[in-house]
Coordinates of C-alpha atoms and ligand atoms in Angstrom, one line a residue:
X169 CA 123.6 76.1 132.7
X170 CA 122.0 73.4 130.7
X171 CA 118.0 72.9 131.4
X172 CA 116.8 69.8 132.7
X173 CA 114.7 68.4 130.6
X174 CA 111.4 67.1 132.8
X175 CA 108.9 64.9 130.5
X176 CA 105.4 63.5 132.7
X177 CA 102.1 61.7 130.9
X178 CA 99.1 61.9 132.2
X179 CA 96.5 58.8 130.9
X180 CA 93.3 60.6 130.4
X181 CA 90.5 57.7 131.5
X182 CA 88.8 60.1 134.6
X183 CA 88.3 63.4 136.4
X184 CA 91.0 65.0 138.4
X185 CA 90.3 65.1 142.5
X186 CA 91.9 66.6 145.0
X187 CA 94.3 63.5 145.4
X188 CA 96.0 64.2 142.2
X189 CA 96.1 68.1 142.3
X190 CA 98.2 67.8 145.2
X191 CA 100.3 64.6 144.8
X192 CA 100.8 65.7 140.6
X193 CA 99.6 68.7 138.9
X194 CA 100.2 71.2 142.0
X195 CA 104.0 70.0 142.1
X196 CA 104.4 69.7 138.2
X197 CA 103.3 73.7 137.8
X198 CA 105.6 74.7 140.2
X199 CA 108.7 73.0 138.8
X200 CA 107.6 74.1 135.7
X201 CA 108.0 77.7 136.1
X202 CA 112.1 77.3 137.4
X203 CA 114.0 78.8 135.2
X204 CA 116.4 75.3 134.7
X205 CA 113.6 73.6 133.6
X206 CA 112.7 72.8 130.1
X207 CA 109.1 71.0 130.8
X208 CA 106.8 68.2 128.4
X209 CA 103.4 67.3 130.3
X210 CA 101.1 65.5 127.9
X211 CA 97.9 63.8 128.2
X212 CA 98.2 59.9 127.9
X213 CA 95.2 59.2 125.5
X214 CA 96.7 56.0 123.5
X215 CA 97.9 54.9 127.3
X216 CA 94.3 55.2 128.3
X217 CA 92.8 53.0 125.3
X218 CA 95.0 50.0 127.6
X219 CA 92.0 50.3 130.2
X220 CA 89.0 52.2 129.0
X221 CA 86.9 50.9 125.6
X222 CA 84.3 54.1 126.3
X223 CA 85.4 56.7 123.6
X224 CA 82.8 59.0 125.2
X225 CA 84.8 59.0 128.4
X226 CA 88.0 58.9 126.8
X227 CA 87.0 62.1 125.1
X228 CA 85.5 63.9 128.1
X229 CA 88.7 62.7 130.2
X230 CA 91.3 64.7 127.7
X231 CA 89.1 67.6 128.1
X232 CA 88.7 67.7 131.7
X233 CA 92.8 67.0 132.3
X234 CA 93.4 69.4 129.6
X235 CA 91.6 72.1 131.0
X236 CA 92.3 71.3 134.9
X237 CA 96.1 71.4 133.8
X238 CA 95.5 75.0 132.3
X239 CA 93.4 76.2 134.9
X240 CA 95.7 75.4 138.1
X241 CA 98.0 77.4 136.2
X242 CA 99.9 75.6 133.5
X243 CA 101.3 78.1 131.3
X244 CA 101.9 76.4 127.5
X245 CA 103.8 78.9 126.3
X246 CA 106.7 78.3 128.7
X247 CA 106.2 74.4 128.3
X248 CA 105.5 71.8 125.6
X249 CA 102.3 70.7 126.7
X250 CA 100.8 67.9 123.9
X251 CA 98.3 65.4 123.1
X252 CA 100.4 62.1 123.2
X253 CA 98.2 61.0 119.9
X254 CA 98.8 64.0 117.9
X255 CA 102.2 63.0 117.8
X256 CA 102.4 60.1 115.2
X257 CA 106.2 59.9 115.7
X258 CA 105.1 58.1 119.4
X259 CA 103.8 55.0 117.5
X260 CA 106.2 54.6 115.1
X261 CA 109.1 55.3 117.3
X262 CA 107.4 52.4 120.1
X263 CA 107.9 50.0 116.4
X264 CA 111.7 50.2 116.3
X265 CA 111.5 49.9 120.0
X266 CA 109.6 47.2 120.6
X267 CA 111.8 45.5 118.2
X268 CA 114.8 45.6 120.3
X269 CA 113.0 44.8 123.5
X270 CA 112.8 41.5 125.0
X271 CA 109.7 39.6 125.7
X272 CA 111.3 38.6 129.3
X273 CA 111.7 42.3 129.7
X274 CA 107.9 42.5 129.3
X275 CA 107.3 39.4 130.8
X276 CA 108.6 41.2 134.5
X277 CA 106.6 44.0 134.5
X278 CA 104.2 44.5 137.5
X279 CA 101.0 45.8 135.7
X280 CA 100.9 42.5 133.4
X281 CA 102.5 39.9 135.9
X282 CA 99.1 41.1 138.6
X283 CA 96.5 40.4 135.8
X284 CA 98.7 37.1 135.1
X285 CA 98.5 36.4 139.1
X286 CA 94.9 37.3 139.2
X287 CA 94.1 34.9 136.8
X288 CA 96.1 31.7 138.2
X289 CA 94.1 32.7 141.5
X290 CA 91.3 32.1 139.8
X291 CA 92.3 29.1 138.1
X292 CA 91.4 30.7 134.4
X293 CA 94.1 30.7 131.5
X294 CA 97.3 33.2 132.5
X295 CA 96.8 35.6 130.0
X296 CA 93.0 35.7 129.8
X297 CA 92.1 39.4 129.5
X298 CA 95.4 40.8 129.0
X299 CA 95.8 42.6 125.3
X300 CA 98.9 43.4 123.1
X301 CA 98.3 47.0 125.0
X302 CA 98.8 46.1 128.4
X303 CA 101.6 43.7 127.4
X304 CA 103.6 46.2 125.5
X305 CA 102.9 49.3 127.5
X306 CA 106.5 50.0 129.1
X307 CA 107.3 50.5 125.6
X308 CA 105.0 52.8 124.3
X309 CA 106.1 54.4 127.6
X310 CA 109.9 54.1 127.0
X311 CA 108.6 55.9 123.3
X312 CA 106.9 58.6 125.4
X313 CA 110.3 59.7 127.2
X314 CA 112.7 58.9 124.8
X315 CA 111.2 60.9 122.0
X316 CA 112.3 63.8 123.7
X317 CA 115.5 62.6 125.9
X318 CA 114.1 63.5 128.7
X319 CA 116.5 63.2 131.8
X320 CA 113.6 63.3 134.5
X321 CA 110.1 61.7 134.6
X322 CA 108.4 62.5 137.8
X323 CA 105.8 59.6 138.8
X324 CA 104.8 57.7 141.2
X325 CA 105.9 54.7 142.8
X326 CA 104.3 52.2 140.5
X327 CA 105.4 53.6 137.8
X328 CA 109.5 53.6 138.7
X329 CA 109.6 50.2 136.8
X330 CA 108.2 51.5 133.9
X331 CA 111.1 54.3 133.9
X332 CA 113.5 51.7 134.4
X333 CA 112.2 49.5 131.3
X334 CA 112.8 52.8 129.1
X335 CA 116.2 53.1 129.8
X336 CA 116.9 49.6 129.1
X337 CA 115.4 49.8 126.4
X338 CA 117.0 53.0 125.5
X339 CA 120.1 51.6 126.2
X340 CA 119.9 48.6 123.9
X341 CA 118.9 50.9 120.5
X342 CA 122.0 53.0 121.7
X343 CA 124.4 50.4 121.8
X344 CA 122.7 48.1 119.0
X345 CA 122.8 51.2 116.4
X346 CA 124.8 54.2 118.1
X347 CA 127.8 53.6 116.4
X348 CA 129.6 55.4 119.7
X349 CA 127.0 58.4 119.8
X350 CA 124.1 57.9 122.0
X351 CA 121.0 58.7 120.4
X352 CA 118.7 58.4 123.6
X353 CA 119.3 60.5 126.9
X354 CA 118.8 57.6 129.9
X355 CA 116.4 58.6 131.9
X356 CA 116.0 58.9 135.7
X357 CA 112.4 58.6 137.5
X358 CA 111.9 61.4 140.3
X359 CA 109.7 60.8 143.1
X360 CA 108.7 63.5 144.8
X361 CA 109.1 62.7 148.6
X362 CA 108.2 66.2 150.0
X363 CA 104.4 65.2 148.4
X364 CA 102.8 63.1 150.8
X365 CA 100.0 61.2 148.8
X366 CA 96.5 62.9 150.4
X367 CA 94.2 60.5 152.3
X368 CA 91.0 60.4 151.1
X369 CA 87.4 60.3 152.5
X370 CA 87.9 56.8 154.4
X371 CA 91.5 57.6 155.2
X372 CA 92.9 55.4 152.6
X373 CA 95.1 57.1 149.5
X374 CA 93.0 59.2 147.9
X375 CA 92.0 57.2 144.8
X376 CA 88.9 56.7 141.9
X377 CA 89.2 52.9 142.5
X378 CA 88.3 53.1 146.3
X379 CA 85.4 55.9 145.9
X380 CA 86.9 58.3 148.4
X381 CA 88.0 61.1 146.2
X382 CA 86.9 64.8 146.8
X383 CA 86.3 66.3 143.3
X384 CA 88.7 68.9 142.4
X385 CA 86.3 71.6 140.2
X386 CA 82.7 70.5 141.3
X387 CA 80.8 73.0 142.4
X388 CA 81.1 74.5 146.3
X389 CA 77.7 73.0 147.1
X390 CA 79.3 69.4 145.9
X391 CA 83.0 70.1 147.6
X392 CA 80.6 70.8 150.7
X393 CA 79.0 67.8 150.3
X394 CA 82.7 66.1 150.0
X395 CA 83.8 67.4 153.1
X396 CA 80.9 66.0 155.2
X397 CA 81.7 62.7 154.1
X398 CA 85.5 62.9 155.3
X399 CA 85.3 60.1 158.1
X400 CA 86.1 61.3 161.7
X401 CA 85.9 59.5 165.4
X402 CA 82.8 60.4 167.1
X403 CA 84.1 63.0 169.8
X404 CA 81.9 66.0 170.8
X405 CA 82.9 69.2 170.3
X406 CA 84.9 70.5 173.6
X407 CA 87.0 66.9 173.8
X408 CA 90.5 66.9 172.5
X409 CA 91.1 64.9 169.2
X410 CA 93.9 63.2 168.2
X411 CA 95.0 65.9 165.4
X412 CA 98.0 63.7 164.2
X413 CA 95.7 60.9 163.6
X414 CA 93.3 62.2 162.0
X415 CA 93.3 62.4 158.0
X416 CA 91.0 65.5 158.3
X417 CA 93.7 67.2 159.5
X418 CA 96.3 65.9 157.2
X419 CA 94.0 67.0 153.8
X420 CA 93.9 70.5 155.6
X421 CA 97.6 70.8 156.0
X422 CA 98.0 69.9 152.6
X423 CA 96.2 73.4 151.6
X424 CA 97.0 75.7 154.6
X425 CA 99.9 78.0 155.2
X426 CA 102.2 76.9 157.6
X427 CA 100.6 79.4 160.3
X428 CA 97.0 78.3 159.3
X429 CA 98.2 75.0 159.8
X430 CA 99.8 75.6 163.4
X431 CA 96.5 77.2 164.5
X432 CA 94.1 74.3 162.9
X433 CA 96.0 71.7 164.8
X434 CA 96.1 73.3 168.2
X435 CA 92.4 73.9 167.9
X436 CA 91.6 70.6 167.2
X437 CA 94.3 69.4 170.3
X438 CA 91.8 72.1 172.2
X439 CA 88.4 70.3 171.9
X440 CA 87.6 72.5 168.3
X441 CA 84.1 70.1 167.0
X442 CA 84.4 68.3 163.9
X443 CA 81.7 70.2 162.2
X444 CA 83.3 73.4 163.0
X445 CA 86.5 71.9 161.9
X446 CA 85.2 70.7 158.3
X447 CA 83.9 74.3 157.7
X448 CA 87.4 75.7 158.1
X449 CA 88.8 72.6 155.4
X450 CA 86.2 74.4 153.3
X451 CA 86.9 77.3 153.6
X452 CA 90.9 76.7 153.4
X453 CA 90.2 74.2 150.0
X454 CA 87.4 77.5 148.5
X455 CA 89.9 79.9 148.4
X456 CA 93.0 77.5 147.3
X457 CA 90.8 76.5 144.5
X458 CA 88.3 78.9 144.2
X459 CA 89.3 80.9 141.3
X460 CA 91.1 78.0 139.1
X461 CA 87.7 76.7 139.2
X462 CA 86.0 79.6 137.6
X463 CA 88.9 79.5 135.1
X464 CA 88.0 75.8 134.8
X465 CA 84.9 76.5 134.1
X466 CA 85.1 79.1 131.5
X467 CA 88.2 76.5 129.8
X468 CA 85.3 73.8 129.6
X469 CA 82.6 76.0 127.8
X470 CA 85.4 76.5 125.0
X471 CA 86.6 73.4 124.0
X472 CA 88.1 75.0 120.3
X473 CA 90.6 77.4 122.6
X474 CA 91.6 74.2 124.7
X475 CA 92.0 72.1 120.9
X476 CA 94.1 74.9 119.9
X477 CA 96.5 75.2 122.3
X478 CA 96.9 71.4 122.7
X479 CA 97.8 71.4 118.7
X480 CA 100.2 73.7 119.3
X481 CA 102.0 72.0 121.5
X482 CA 101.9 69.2 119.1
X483 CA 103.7 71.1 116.4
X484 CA 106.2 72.6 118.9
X485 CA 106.8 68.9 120.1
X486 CA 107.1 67.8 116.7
X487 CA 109.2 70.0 115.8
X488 CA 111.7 68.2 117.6
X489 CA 110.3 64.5 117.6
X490 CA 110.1 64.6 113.2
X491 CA 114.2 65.5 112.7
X492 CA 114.9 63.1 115.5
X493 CA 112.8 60.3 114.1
X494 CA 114.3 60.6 110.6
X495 CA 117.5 60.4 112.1
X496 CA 116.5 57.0 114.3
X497 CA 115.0 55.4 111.2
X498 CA 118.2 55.9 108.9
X499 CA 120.0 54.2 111.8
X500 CA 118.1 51.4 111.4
X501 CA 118.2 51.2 107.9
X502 CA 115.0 52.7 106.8
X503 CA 116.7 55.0 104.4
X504 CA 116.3 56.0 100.7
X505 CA 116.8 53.6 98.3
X506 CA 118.8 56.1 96.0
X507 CA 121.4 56.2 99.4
X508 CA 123.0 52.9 99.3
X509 CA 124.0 53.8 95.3
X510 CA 126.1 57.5 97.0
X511 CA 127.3 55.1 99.6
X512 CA 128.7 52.7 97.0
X513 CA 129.7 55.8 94.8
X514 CA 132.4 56.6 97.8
X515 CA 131.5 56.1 101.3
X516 CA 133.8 59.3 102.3
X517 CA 132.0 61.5 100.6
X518 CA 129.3 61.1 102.6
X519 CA 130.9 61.3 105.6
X520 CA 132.8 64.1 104.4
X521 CA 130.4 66.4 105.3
X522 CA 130.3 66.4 108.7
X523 CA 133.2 66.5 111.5
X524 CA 133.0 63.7 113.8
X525 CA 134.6 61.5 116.1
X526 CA 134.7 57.9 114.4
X527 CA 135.6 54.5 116.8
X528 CA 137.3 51.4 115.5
X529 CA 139.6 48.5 116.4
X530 CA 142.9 48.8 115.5
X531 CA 145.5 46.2 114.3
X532 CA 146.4 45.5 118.1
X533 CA 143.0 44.5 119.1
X534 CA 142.9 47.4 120.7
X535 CA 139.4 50.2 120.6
X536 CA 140.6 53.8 119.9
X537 CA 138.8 57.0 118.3
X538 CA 140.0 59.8 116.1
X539 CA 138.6 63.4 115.4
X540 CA 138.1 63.5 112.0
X541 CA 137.6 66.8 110.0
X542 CA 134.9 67.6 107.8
X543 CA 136.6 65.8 104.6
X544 CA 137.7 63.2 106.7
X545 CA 141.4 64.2 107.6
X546 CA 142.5 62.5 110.8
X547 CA 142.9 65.1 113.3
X548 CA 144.0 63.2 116.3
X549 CA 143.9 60.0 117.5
X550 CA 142.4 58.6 120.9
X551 CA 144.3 56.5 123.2
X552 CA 143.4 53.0 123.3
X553 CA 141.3 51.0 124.8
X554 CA 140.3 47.9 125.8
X555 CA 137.0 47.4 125.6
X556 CA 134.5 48.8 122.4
X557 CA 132.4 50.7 125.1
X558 CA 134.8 52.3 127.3
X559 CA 135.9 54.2 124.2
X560 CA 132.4 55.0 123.3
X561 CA 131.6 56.5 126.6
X562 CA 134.8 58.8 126.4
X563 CA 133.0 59.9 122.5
X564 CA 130.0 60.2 124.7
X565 CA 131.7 62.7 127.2
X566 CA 133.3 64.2 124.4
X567 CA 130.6 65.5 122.4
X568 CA 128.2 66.6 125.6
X569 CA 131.6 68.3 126.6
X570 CA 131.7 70.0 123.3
X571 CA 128.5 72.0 124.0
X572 CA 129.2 72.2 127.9
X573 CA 132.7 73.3 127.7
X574 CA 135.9 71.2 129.7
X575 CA 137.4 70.4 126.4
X576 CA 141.2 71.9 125.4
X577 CA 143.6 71.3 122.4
X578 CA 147.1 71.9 123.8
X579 CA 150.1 72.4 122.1
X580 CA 153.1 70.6 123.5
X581 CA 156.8 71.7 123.5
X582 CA 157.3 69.3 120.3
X583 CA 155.2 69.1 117.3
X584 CA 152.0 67.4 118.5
X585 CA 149.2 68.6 120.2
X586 CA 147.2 66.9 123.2
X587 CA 143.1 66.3 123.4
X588 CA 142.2 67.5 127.3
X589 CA 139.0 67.0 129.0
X590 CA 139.1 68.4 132.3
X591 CA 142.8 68.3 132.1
X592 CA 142.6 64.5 131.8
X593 CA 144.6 63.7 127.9
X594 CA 142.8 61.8 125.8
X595 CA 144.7 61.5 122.7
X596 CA 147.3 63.4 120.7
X597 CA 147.7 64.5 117.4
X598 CA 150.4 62.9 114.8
X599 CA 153.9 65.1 114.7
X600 CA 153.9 67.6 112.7
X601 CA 155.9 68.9 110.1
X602 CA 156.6 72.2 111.9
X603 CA 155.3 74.5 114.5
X604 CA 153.2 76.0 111.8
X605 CA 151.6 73.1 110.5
X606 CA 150.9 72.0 114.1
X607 CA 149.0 75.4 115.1
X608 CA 147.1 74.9 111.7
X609 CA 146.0 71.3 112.5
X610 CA 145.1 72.7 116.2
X611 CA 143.0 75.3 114.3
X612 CA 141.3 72.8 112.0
X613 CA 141.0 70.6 115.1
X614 CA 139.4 73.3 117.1
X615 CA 136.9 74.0 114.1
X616 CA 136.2 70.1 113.9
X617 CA 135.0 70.4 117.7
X618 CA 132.8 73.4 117.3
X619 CA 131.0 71.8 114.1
X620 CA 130.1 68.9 116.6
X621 CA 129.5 71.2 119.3
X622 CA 127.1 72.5 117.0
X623 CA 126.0 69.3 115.4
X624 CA 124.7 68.0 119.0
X625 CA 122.6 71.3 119.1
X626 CA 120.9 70.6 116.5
Ligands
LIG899 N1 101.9 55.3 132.8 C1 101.8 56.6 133.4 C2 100.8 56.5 134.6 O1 99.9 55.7 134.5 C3 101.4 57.7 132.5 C4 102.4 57.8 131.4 C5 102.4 57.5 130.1 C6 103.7 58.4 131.6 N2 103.5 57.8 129.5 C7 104.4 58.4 130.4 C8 104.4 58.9 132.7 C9 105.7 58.8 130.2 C10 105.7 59.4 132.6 C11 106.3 59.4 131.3 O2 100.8 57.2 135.5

């Protein structure tokens, strides 16, 4: 089975609570560690230049999200876990991007059109405030994910627009400079439903901006503190509370077992006193947390091991974001000036060297593909169609069917041979001069399939 390729950023301009260990980081570990999963967390720093001009807390930010990642449990040898500016292929990949997007794309997206409401409220100029960074920041996003064709990006819901944007955008460079292969993987946002977002001290979502948070790694005497602040009715102790109202109770299921849970609530339905009750949150959050934050701790007091891992990542990241790139900027015409003389020379021989399926319109008007071998022999031909991107999506299932299997060459009673996908014929070969010819077309065919196959790999 193919792994799922799961890509999430994380903008580095504050300290991780409670709110975001269980609505992110808690959820990310655990679908990290499934064995279909092939998992890129990374820590948003040039997102978090957008809203933060303090490099002093920009810098403590990436090392406290670098080390609460590692602490809860993140394990960077089993995913690619990176500093988003260590990877200078991000920038210059959001370049080519940002020159196929459209300003009216940008023009719709919620995080700019509030700051341009805000500012018609208060009668100053529409884009007073708003930088080139917050303008353009789907698509330094859109980079983000498809660097790496990722197919899911867990995040919240205001960020499902944002996920949207890429693929657009994604879509465009595909169809703009694909030449019927798809370069970028569209992807797909993932909300996790099953994570409730936790309430916070006041009972509204948990959030920095509304001062309500409970610190994730502060000390016990602080989480204490934390914990007395959580907002409750005034009953006494002995008089029922209304459990399922209550937000204490809803931050202490988010930590419990499911039996610890059942007992919490049917104490509280029984009269159990609030203090009483905020000592067993405690307790429940200590022992959740407790030893990630002695990890924390000792992660903090060595900054170097937390820099080295991180770069790490970066090289494993780039390993696949440098090929990629080169490949993206030859597309687009950023090639060596010494390559336009070969082409001249003889287009074919450049093609030669590869197997391929190639798309074009034939004398009918009509959109049809062939498979062509490694020095360009004609190995089959498609059957038409209509429109230029039906036929590209069929090279599209094609070559992902070349890795994933469904793909059959099939010899027919006469001379030809049929292209299958899923028993579904897409094409035939010419007639052959005799059954032996036609089995050693099928073989070359067959060979031509596995050099994509392999090509797609790469
Ligand atoms: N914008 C996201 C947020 O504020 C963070 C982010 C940056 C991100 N790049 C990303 C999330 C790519 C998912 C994929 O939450």
């Amino acid at each position: 089975m193919k792994k799922t390729r799961i890509l999430t950023g994380i903008t580095t301009t504050g300290t991780p609570h409670l709110g975001n260990y269980a609505g992110a980081i808690r959820p990310a570990i655990v679908a990290s560690r499934s064995e279909h999963a092939d998992s890129f967390y990374f820590l948003a720093d040039y997102h978090a230049l957008i809203k933060c001009d303090d490099p002093l807390r920009i810098q403590r930010s990436r090392l406290e999200i670098a080390a609460t990642w590692l602490a809860c449990g993140l394990d960077p040898a089993r995913v690619t876990f990176y500093r988003q500016s260590d990877i200078p292929e991000i920038p210059e990949l959001t370049w080519l991007l940002t020159c196929v997007t459209a300003k009216g794309l940008l023009n719709r997206a919620h995080a700019y059109k509030a700051s341009v409401d805000k500012n018609v409220e208060a009668g100053e100029d529409e884009d007073a405030g708003v930088t080139m960074g917050l303008y353009s920041y789907p698509v330094l996003m859109a980079a983000d994910i498809l660097m790496f064709n990722a197919n899911e990006v867990p995040v919240g819901r205001d960020q499902i627009q944002h996920v949207e944007m890429a693929r657009d955008i994604g879509q465009r460079f595909n169809h703009l400079f694909g030449q019927g292969k798809d370069f970028f993987t569209l992807p797909q946002s993932k909300i996790e439903e099953a994570v409730a977002t936790l309430p916070g001290l006041d009972g509204r979502k948990m959030s920095k901006s509304y001062d309500n948070t409970i610190p994730l790694f502060g000390s016990a005497k602080e989480l204490k503190a934390a914990i007395a602040r959580i907002v409750t009715d005034s009953k006494l102790p002995g008089e029922p509370k209304d459990a399922d109202n209550a937000h204490l109770n809803t931050i202490y299921q988010a930590f419990a077992t499911p039996e610890q849970g059942t007992t919490f609530r049917a104490a509280l339905l029984d009269g159990l006193g609030w203090g009483d009750a905020k000592q067993q949150l405690f307790t429940v959050l200590d022992s959740e947390l407790g030893e990630a934050r002695e990890r924390y701790q000792a992660l903090i007091a060595r900054p170097a091991d937390i820099e080295d891992i991180l770069l790490a990542g970066a090289a494993k990241a780039r390993a696949y974001a440098t090929p990629f790139l080169a490949q993206l900027r030859e597309a687009v015409g950023l090639r060596s000036l010494t390559a336009l003389a070969q082409a001249g020379e003889g287009a074919t021989k450049k093609k030669a060297k590869a197997a391929r399926f190639l798309s074009f319109r034939g004398k009918d008007g009509q959109f049809r593909f062939n498979l062509q071998g490694a020095d360009g022999e004609e190995l089959l031909l498609s059957n038409s169609y209509a429109d230029p991107k039906a036929a590209g999506a069929v090279i599209a299932r094609l070559q992902a069917a070349s890795v994933e299997g469904g793909i059959s060459l099939v010899a027919d009673g006469e001379l030809r041979f049929a292209l299958q996908l899923d028993g579904e014929v897409l094409g035939n070969s010419h007639e052959q001069a005799d059954a032996a010819a036609r089995d050693a077309t099928l073989q070359r065919a067959e060979a031509a399939l596995a050099s994509i196959a392999a090509a797609q790999q790469e």
